[in-house]
Amino acid sequence: MKRKISRGRKIGKRIIIMAVTTAICLFGCGESETIQNDDLLDSFLAGEIGADGNGLFGDKCFYISELQMDEEEWDSYRIGDRLDLDNDGADEQIIYGPYGGMFLDASEDTVKVFALGEGAASNLSYSYCDNEYWIVHSDTMHSGRKYYCFDKYFGADNLVESAILEMHYSEENATESPKYYFNKAEISEAEYNALYKKYSGKEISK
């Protein structure tokens, strides 16, 4: 004798199947977003699409063919790693170059400049501390000061924290003590060293 399956049990099974299917689709969509971002970056590196200068590297779209790739020149560029520099779960592309180069973000079918080295007074790099990346602009080349700006993002357009460290010193008067600042407020040398380690993940080099 065949058991009859109630209509309620059939509906219950359908709901379970739909829930599992939805969960699989959502997981797949998350994966495909990362893959899509990587594909966009790959297409830019292959010269198939351009990147938005985003007001940092000009206001117009540019192609990788426009970048100087001659390694013997000081202002040449080279392809770097991919890291999640804006802490949003998808990697950015590092392009090493003058004053640190540039970081490229890919989202919403667009590749754009996310951060740029803007000169000797604003050299671009990054730090990694407590499982988060910080974008760093620094000036250690000019006499009389050292300057570091640490910016943390959760998404390329979402700056969530910024910290500025400065040291001012006199090259003419070696006996004059340097002055240290955090976000424009004067601090002690010990505080400066501790904050530098906090944001850069490194000890102060003497």
Short mmCIF file of C-alpha atoms in Angstrom, two decimals:
data_model
loop_
_atom_site.label_atom_id
_atom_site.label_comp_id
_atom_site.label_asym_id
_atom_site.label_seq_id
_atom_site.Cartn_x
_atom_site.Cartn_y
_atom_site.Cartn_z
CA MET A 1 0.00 0.00 0.00
CA LYS A 2 1.49 3.37 -1.07
CA ARG A 3 1.71 6.11 1.52
CA LYS A 4 0.11 9.35 0.50
CA ILE A 5 2.31 12.40 0.96
CA SER A 6 0.32 15.29 2.29
CA ARG A 7 0.19 18.56 0.38
CA GLY A 8 1.79 20.30 3.37
CA ARG A 9 4.83 18.00 3.28
CA LYS A 10 5.22 18.56 -0.49
CA ILE A 11 5.15 22.32 -0.01
CA GLY A 12 7.64 22.01 2.83
CA LYS A 13 10.07 20.08 0.60
CA ARG A 14 9.70 22.67 -2.15
CA ILE A 15 10.50 25.48 0.29
CA ILE A 16 13.64 23.67 1.48
CA ILE A 17 14.79 23.05 -2.11
CA MET A 18 14.17 26.70 -3.02
CA ALA A 19 16.09 27.90 0.04
CA VAL A 20 19.08 25.70 -0.77
CA THR A 21 19.02 26.81 -4.41
CA THR A 22 18.85 30.47 -3.39
CA ALA A 23 21.80 30.05 -1.02
CA ILE A 24 23.86 28.42 -3.78
CA CYS A 25 22.98 31.24 -6.18
CA LEU A 26 23.91 33.90 -3.66
CA PHE A 27 27.24 32.24 -2.96
CA GLY A 28 27.88 31.95 -6.67
CA CYS A 29 27.05 35.60 -7.21
CA GLY A 30 29.60 36.62 -4.61
CA GLU A 31 32.23 34.53 -6.33
CA SER A 32 31.32 35.81 -9.78
CA GLU A 33 31.62 39.44 -8.62
CA THR A 34 35.23 38.84 -7.64
CA ILE A 35 35.87 36.99 -10.88
CA GLN A 36 34.25 39.81 -12.84
CA ASN A 37 36.48 42.36 -11.11
CA ASP A 38 39.54 40.27 -11.94
CA ASP A 39 38.36 39.97 -15.55
CA LEU A 40 38.05 43.76 -15.79
CA LEU A 41 41.59 44.21 -14.48
CA ASP A 42 42.85 41.51 -16.85
CA SER A 43 41.16 43.31 -19.76
CA PHE A 44 42.82 46.59 -18.80
CA LEU A 45 46.26 44.95 -18.59
CA ALA A 46 45.63 43.33 -21.98
CA GLY A 47 44.83 46.72 -23.50
CA GLU A 48 41.25 45.74 -24.27
CA ILE A 49 39.61 48.43 -22.12
CA GLY A 50 40.66 51.74 -20.62
CA ALA A 51 40.66 53.02 -17.06
CA ASP A 52 39.03 56.13 -15.64
CA GLY A 53 41.64 58.61 -14.38
CA ASN A 54 39.08 59.52 -11.69
CA GLY A 55 40.43 63.06 -11.41
CA LEU A 56 43.71 61.69 -10.07
CA PHE A 57 45.43 60.55 -13.28
CA GLY A 58 43.59 63.03 -15.45
CA ASP A 59 39.84 63.20 -16.02
CA LYS A 60 39.68 61.01 -19.10
CA CYS A 61 39.94 57.32 -19.86
CA PHE A 62 43.46 56.04 -20.53
CA TYR A 63 44.89 52.76 -21.80
CA ILE A 64 47.86 50.81 -20.51
CA SER A 65 49.59 51.44 -23.85
CA GLU A 66 49.82 55.10 -22.80
CA LEU A 67 52.01 54.22 -19.80
CA GLN A 68 55.79 54.14 -20.19
CA MET A 69 56.83 50.49 -19.65
CA ASP A 70 60.57 50.90 -20.35
CA GLU A 71 62.16 49.61 -17.13
CA GLU A 72 65.34 51.62 -17.73
CA GLU A 73 63.52 54.94 -17.40
CA TRP A 74 62.90 56.47 -13.97
CA ASP A 75 59.29 57.26 -14.84
CA SER A 76 58.44 53.79 -16.16
CA TYR A 77 55.61 51.59 -14.89
CA ARG A 78 55.45 47.87 -14.18
CA ILE A 79 52.66 45.49 -13.22
CA GLY A 80 52.51 44.64 -9.54
CA ASP A 81 50.45 42.40 -7.28
CA ARG A 82 46.73 42.36 -6.58
CA LEU A 83 45.68 43.01 -3.01
CA ASP A 84 42.45 44.04 -1.32
CA LEU A 85 43.73 47.54 -0.61
CA ASP A 86 40.28 49.02 0.08
CA ASN A 87 39.19 46.15 2.37
CA ASP A 88 36.00 45.36 0.42
CA GLY A 89 36.71 41.70 -0.41
CA ALA A 90 37.87 42.29 -4.00
CA ASP A 91 41.48 42.89 -5.03
CA GLU A 92 42.91 46.08 -6.48
CA GLN A 93 45.69 46.11 -9.08
CA ILE A 94 49.03 47.68 -8.17
CA ILE A 95 50.88 49.44 -10.99
CA TYR A 96 54.33 50.44 -9.73
CA GLY A 97 55.70 53.63 -11.19
CA PRO A 98 56.75 57.22 -10.51
CA TYR A 99 56.28 58.23 -6.89
CA GLY A 100 54.95 54.78 -6.06
CA GLY A 101 52.68 54.40 -9.09
CA MET A 102 48.94 53.85 -8.84
CA PHE A 103 46.32 51.47 -7.48
CA LEU A 104 43.41 50.47 -9.73
CA ASP A 105 39.95 49.47 -8.54
CA ALA A 106 37.45 47.49 -10.62
CA SER A 107 33.73 47.68 -9.86
CA GLU A 108 30.44 48.29 -11.64
CA ASP A 109 31.97 47.37 -15.03
CA THR A 110 34.62 50.10 -14.67
CA VAL A 111 38.34 50.20 -13.93
CA LYS A 112 39.42 53.42 -12.25
CA VAL A 113 42.42 54.92 -10.48
CA PHE A 114 41.86 54.45 -6.75
CA ALA A 115 45.08 56.01 -5.44
CA LEU A 116 48.07 57.71 -7.07
CA GLY A 117 51.59 58.79 -6.18
CA GLU A 118 51.40 62.53 -6.74
CA GLY A 119 55.03 63.62 -6.37
CA ALA A 120 58.02 63.49 -4.05
CA ALA A 121 55.88 65.11 -1.34
CA SER A 122 53.13 62.49 -1.77
CA ASN A 123 54.75 59.14 -2.50
CA LEU A 124 52.28 56.23 -2.68
CA SER A 125 52.58 52.94 -0.78
CA TYR A 126 50.46 50.79 1.52
CA SER A 127 50.65 49.15 4.92
CA TYR A 128 48.95 46.08 6.40
CA CYS A 129 48.07 46.07 10.09
CA ASP A 130 45.57 44.00 12.09
CA ASN A 131 44.22 42.35 8.92
CA GLU A 132 43.46 45.69 7.25
CA TYR A 133 45.18 47.65 4.51
CA TRP A 134 46.02 51.34 4.74
CA ILE A 135 46.83 53.59 1.79
CA VAL A 136 49.93 55.64 2.59
CA HIS A 137 51.08 58.94 1.09
CA SER A 138 54.43 60.06 2.47
CA ASP A 139 57.18 62.64 2.16
CA THR A 140 60.57 61.59 3.52
CA MET A 141 62.65 63.22 0.78
CA HIS A 142 62.48 66.87 1.75
CA SER A 143 64.72 68.19 4.49
CA GLY A 144 63.19 69.44 7.72
CA ARG A 145 60.25 67.06 7.96
CA LYS A 146 58.84 63.58 7.60
CA TYR A 147 55.17 63.27 6.69
CA TYR A 148 52.86 60.26 6.57
CA CYS A 149 49.15 60.15 5.75
CA PHE A 150 47.45 56.81 6.43
CA ASP A 151 43.96 56.30 4.91
CA LYS A 152 41.74 53.28 5.51
CA TYR A 153 38.90 52.45 3.12
CA PHE A 154 35.96 50.06 3.14
CA GLY A 155 35.36 50.28 -0.60
CA ALA A 156 37.18 52.56 -3.01
CA ASP A 157 34.76 55.45 -2.44
CA ASN A 158 34.37 55.02 1.31
CA LEU A 159 37.17 56.54 3.40
CA VAL A 160 36.54 55.48 7.00
CA GLU A 161 39.65 56.65 8.84
CA SER A 162 42.59 58.96 8.23
CA ALA A 163 45.68 59.61 10.33
CA ILE A 164 48.51 62.09 9.72
CA LEU A 165 51.91 61.80 11.38
CA GLU A 166 54.59 64.47 11.05
CA MET A 167 58.06 65.07 12.39
CA HIS A 168 59.67 68.49 12.00
CA TYR A 169 63.39 68.98 12.65
CA SER A 170 66.19 71.45 11.97
CA GLU A 171 69.13 70.43 9.81
CA GLU A 172 70.99 73.62 10.70
CA ASN A 173 70.72 73.14 14.45
CA ALA A 174 71.40 69.53 15.46
CA THR A 175 70.87 70.32 19.15
CA GLU A 176 67.29 71.44 18.56
CA SER A 177 64.82 68.71 19.45
CA PRO A 178 62.41 67.56 16.71
CA LYS A 179 58.70 68.21 17.11
CA TYR A 180 56.13 65.49 16.54
CA TYR A 181 52.50 65.80 15.48
CA PHE A 182 49.46 63.54 15.13
CA ASN A 183 46.60 65.06 13.14
CA LYS A 184 48.19 68.52 13.70
CA ALA A 185 48.32 68.13 17.51
CA GLU A 186 51.78 68.03 19.09
CA ILE A 187 52.74 64.73 20.71
CA SER A 188 55.81 63.15 22.31
CA GLU A 189 58.47 61.18 20.46
CA ALA A 190 57.32 57.98 22.19
CA GLU A 191 53.72 58.59 21.07
CA TYR A 192 54.89 59.30 17.54
CA ASN A 193 56.90 56.06 17.40
CA ALA A 194 53.98 54.04 18.79
CA LEU A 195 51.51 55.53 16.30
CA TYR A 196 53.89 54.97 13.39
CA LYS A 197 54.16 51.30 14.35
CA LYS A 198 50.37 51.06 14.75
CA TYR A 199 49.63 52.36 11.25
CA SER A 200 52.65 51.12 9.31
CA GLY A 201 53.26 47.83 11.08
CA LYS A 202 56.96 48.71 11.30
CA GLU A 203 59.38 50.23 13.78
CA ILE A 204 60.78 53.70 13.10
CA SER A 205 64.03 53.38 11.17
CA LYS A 206 66.84 55.36 12.73
#
